[in-house]
MMTF fields as JSON, N, C-alpha, C and O atoms, coordinates in Angstrom:
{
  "mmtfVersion": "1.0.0",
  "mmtfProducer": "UNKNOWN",
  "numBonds": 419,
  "numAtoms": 420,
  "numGroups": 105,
  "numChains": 1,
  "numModels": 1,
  "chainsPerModel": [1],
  "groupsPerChain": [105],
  "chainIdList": ["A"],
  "bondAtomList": [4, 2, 8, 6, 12, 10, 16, 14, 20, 18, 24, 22, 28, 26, 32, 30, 36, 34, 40, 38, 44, 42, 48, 46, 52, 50, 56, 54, 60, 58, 64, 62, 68, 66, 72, 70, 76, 74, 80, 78, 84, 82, 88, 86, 92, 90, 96, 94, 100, 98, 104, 102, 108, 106, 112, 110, 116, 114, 120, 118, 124, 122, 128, 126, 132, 130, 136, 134, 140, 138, 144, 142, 148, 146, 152, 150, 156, 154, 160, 158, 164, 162, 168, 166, 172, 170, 176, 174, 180, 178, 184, 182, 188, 186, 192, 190, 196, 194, 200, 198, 204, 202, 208, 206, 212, 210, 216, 214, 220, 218, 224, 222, 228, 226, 232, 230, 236, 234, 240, 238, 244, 242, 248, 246, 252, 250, 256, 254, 260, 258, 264, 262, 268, 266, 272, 270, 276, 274, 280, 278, 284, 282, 288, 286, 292, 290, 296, 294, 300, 298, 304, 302, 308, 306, 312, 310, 316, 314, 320, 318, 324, 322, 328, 326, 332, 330, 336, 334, 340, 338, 344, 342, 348, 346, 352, 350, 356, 354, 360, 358, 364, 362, 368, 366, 372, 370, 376, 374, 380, 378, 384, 382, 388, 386, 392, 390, 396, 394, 400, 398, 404, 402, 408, 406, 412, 410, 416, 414],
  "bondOrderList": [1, 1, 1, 1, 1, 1, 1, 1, 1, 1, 1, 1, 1, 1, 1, 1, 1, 1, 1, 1, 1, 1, 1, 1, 1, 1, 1, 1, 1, 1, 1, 1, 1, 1, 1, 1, 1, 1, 1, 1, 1, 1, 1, 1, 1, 1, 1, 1, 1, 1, 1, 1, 1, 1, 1, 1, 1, 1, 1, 1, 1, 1, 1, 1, 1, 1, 1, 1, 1, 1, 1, 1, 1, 1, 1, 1, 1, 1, 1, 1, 1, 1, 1, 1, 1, 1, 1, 1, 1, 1, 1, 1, 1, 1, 1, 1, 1, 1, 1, 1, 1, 1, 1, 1],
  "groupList": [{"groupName": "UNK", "atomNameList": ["N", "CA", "C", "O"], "elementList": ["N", "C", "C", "O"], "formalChargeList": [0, 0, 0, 0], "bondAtomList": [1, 0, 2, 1, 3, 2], "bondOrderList": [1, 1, 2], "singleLetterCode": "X", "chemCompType": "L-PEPTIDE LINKING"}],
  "groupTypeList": [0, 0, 0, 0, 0, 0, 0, 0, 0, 0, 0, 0, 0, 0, 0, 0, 0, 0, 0, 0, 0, 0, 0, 0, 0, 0, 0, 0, 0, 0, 0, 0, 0, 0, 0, 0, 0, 0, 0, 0, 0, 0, 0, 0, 0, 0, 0, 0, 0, 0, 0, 0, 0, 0, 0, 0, 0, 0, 0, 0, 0, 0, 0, 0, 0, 0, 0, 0, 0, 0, 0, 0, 0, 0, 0, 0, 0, 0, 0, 0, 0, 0, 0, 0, 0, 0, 0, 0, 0, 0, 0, 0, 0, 0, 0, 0, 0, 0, 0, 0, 0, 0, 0, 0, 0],
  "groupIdList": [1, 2, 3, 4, 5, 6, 7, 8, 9, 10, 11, 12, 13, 14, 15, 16, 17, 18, 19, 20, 21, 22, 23, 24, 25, 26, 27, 28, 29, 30, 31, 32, 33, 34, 35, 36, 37, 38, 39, 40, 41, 42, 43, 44, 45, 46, 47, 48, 49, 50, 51, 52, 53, 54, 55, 56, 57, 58, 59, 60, 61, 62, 63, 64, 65, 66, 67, 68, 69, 70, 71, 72, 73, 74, 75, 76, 77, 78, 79, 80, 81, 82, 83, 84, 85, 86, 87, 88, 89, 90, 91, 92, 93, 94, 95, 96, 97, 98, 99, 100, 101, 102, 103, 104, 105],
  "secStructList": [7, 3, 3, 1, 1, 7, 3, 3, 3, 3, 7, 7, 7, 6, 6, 5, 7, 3, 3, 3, 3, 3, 3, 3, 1, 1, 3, 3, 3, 3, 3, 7, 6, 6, 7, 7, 5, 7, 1, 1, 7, 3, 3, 3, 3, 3, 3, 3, 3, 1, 1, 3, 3, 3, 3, 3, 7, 7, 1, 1, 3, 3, 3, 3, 3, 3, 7, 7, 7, 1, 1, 1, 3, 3, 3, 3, 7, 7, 7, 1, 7, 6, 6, 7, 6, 6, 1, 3, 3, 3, 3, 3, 3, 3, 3, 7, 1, 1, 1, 3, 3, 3, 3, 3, 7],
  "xCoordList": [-90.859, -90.239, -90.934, -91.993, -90.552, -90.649, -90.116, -88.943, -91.153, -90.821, -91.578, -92.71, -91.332, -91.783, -92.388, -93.318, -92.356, -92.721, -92.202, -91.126, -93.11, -92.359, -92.926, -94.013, -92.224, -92.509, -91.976, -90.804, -92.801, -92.73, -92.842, -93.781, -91.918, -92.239, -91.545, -90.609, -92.559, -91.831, -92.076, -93.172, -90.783, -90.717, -90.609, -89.92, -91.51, -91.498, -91.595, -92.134, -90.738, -90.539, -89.614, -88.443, -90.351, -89.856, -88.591, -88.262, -88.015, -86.457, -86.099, -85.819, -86.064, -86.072, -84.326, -83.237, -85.043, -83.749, -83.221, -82.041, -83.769, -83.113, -84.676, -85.891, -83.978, -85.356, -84.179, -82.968, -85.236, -84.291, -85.573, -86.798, -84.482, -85.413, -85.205, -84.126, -85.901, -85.906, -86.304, -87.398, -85.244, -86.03, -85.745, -84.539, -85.972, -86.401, -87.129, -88.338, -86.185, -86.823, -87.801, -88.574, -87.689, -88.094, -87.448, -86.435, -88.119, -87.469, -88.301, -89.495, -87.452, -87.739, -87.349, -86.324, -88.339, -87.432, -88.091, -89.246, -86.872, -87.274, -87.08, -86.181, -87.818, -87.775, -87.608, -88.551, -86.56, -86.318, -86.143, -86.062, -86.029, -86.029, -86.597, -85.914, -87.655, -88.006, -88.229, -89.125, -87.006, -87.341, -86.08, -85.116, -86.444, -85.314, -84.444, -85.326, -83.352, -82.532, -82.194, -81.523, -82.644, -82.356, -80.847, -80.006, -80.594, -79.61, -78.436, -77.319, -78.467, -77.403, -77.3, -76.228, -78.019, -78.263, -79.031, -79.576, -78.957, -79.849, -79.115, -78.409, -79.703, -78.596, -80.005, -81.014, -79.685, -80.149, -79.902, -78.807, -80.38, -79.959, -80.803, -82.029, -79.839, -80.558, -80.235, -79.153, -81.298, -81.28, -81.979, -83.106, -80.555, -81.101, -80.605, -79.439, -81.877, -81.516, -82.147, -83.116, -81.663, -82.121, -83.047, -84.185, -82.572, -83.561, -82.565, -81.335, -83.853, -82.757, -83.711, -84.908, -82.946, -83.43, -82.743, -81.617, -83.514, -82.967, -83.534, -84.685, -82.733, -82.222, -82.509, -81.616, -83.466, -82.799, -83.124, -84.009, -81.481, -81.99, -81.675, -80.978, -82.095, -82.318, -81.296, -80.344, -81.1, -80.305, -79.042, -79.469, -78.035, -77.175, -77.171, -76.89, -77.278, -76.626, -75.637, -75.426, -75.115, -73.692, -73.757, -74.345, -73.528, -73.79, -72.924, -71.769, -72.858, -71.768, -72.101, -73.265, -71.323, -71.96, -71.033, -69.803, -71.66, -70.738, -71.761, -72.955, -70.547, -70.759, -70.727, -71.944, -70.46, -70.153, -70.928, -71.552, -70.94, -71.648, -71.478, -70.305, -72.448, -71.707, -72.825, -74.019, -72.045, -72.614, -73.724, -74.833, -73.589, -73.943, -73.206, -72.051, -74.019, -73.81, -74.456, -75.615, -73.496, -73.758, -72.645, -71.419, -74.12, -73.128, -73.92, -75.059, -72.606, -72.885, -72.737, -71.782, -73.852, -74.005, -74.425, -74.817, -74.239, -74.33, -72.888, -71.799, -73.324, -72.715, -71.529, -70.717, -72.406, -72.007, -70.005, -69.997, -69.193, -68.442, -68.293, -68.822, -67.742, -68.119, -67.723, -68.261, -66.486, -66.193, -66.648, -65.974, -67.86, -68.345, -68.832, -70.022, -68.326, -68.833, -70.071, -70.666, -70.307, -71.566, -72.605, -73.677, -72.473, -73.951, -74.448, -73.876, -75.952, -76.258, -76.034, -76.11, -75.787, -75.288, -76.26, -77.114, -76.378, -77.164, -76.004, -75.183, -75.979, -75.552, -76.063, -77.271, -75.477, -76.225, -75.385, -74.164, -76.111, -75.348, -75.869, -77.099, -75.42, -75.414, -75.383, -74.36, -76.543, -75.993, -76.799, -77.998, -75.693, -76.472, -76.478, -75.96, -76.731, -76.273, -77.765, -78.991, -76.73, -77.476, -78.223, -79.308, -78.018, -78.959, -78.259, -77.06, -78.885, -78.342, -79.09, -80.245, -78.194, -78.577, -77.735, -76.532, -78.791, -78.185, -78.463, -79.263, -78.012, -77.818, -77.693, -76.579, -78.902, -78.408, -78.571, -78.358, -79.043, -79.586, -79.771, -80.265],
  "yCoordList": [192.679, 192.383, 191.186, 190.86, 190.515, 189.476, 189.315, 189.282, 189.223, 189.17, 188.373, 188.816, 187.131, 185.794, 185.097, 184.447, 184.862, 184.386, 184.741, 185.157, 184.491, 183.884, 184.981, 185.511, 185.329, 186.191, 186.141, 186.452, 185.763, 185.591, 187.089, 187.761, 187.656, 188.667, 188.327, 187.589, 189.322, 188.979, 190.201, 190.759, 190.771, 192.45, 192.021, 191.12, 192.971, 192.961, 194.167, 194.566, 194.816, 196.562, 196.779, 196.462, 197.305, 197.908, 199.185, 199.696, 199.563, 200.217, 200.192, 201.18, 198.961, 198.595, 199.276, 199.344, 199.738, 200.65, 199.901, 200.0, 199.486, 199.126, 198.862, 198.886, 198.665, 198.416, 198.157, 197.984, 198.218, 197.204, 196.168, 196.263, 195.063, 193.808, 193.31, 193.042, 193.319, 192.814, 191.226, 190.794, 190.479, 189.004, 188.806, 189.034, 188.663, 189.154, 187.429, 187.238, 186.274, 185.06, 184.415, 183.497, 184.92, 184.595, 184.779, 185.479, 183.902, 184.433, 185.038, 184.844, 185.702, 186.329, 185.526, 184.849, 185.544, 184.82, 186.089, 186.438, 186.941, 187.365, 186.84, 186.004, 187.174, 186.618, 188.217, 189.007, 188.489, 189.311, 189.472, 190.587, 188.091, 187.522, 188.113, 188.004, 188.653, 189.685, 190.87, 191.541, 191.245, 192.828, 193.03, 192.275, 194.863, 195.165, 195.822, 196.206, 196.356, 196.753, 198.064, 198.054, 199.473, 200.471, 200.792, 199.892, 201.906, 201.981, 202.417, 201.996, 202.939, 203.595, 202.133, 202.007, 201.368, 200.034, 200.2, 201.2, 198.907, 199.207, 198.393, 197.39, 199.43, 199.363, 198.778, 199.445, 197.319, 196.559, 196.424, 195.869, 196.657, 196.967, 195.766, 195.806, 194.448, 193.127, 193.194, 193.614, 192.724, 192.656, 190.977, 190.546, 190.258, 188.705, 188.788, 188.78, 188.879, 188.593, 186.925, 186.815, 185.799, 184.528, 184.506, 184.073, 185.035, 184.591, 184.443, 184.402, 184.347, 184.309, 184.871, 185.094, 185.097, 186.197, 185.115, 184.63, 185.057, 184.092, 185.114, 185.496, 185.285, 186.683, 185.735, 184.949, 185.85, 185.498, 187.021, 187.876, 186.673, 188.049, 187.941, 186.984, 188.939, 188.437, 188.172, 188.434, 187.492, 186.987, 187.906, 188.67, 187.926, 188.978, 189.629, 190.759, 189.694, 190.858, 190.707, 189.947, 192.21, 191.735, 191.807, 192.872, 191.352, 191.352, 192.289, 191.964, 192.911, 193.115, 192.882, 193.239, 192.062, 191.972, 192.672, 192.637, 193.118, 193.414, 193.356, 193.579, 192.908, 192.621, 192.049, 191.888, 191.594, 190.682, 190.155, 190.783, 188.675, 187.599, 187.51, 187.385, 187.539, 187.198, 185.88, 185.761, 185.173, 183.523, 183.409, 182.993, 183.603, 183.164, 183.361, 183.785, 182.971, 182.842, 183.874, 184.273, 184.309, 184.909, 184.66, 184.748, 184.063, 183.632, 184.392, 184.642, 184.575, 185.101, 183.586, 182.825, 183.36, 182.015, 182.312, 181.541, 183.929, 184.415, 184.114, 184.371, 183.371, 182.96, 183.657, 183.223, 185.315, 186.153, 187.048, 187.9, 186.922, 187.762, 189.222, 190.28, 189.129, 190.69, 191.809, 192.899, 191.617, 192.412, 192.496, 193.008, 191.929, 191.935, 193.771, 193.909, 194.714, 196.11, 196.689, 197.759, 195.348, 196.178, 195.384, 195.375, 194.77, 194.645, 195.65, 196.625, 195.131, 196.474, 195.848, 194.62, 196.491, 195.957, 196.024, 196.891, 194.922, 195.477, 195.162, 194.283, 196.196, 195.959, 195.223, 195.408, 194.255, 194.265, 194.803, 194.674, 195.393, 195.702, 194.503, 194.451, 193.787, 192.888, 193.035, 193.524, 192.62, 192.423, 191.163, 190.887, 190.528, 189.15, 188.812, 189.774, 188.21, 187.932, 186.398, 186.456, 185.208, 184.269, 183.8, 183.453, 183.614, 183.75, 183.669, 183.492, 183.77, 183.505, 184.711, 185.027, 184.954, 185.066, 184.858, 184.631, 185.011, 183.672, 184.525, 185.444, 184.383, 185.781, 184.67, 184.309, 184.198, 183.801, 184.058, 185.249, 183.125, 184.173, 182.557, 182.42],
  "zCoordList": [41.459, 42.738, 43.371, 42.833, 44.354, 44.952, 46.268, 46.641, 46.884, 48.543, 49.124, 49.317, 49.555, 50.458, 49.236, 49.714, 47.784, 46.771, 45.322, 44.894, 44.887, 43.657, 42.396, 42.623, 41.089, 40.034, 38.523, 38.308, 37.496, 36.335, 35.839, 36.265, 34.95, 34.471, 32.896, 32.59, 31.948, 30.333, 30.003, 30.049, 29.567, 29.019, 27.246, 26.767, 26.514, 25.0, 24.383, 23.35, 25.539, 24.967, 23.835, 23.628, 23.29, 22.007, 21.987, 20.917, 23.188, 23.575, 24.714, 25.394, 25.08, 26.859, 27.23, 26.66, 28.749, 28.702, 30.157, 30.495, 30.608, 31.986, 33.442, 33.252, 34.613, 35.702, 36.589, 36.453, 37.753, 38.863, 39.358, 39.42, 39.688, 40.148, 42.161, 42.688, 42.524, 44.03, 44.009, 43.649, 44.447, 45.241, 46.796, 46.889, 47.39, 48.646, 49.327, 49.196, 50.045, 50.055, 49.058, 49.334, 48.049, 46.902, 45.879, 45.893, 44.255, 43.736, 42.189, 41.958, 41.368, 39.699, 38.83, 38.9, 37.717, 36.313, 35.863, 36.106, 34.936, 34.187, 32.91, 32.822, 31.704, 30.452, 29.535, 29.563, 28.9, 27.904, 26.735, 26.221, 25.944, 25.126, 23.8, 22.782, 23.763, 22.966, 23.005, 22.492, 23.916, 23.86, 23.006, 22.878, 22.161, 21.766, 22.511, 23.279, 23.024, 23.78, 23.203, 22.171, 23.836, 23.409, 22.562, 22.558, 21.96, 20.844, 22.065, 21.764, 22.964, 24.077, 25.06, 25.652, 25.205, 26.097, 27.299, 27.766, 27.738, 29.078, 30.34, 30.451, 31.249, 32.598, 33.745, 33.978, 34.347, 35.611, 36.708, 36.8, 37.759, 38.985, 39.6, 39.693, 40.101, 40.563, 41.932, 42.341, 42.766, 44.229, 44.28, 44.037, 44.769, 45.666, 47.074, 47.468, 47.853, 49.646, 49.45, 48.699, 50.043, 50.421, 49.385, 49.565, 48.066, 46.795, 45.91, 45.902, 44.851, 43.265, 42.203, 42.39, 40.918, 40.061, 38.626, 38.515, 38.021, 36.599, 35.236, 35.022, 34.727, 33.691, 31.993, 31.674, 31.247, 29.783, 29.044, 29.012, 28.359, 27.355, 26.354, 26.017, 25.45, 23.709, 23.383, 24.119, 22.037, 21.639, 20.893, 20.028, 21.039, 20.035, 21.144, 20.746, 22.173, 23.092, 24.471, 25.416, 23.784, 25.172, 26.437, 26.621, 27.449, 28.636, 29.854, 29.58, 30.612, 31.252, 32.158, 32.34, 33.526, 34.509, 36.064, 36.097, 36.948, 37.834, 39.207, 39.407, 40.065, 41.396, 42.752, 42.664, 43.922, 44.653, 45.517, 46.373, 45.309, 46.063, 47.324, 47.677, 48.317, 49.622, 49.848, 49.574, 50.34, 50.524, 49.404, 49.739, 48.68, 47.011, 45.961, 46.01, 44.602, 43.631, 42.612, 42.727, 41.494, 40.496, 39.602, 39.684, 38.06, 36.808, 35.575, 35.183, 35.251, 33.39, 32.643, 32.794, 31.852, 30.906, 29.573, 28.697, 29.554, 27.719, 27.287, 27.8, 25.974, 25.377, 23.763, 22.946, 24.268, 23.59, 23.815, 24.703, 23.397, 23.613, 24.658, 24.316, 25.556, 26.075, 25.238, 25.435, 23.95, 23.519, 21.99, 21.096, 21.843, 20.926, 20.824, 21.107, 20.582, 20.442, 19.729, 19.862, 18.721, 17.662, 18.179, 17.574, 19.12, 19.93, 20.779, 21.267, 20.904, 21.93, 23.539, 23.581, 24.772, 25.647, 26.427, 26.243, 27.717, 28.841, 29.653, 29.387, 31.004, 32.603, 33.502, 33.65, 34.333, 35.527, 36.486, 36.569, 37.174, 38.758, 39.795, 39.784, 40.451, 41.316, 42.753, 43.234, 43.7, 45.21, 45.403, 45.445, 45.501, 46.077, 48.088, 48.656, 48.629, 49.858, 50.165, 50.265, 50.211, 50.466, 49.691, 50.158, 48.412, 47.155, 45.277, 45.061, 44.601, 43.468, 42.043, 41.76, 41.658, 40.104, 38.903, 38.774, 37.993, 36.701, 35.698, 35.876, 34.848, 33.324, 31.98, 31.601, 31.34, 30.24, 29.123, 28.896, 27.742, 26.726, 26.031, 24.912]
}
């Protein structure tokens, strides 16, 4: 989490199942990149107030994203299919307000 600053975090869990993230006038990069993504998937619960939250996640995985921006921005920039099925998936749940988050891979 992140509140009036700033936060690097790098997950390399070996059945990452999900978290929730706070930015809070600040903001998150998370880096996921080498984690594996549990066999059922993993479910994210992102919070940007007057922040932002920047998402990479491993490669080969599907994304789903849901949620609504109010005076911001939120983008999916995986490049993966959503209906790719034999990937493993992660969620995000989204509340942005005044702020941004970014989902890529």
């Amino acid at each position: 989490n992140a509140v009036f600053g700033g936060s690097d975090q790098v997950i390399n869990s070996a059945s990452l199942e999900g978290g929730d993230m706070i930015a809070v006038f600040g903001g998150i990069e998370l880096d996921m990149r080498n984690a594996i993504i549990a066999p059922d998937g993993a479910v994210f619960n992102l919070t940007a107030l007057f922040g932002g939250v920047e998402v990479t996640v491993p490669p080969d995985t599907r994304v789903i994203v849901t949620g609504t921006p109010i005076l911001g921005g939120l983008e999916n920039k995986v490049n993966i299919p959503e209906t790719s099925e034999s990937l493993r998936t992660i969620r995000f749940h989204c509340t942005v307000a005044f702020g941004g988050i970014e989902i890529k891979n």
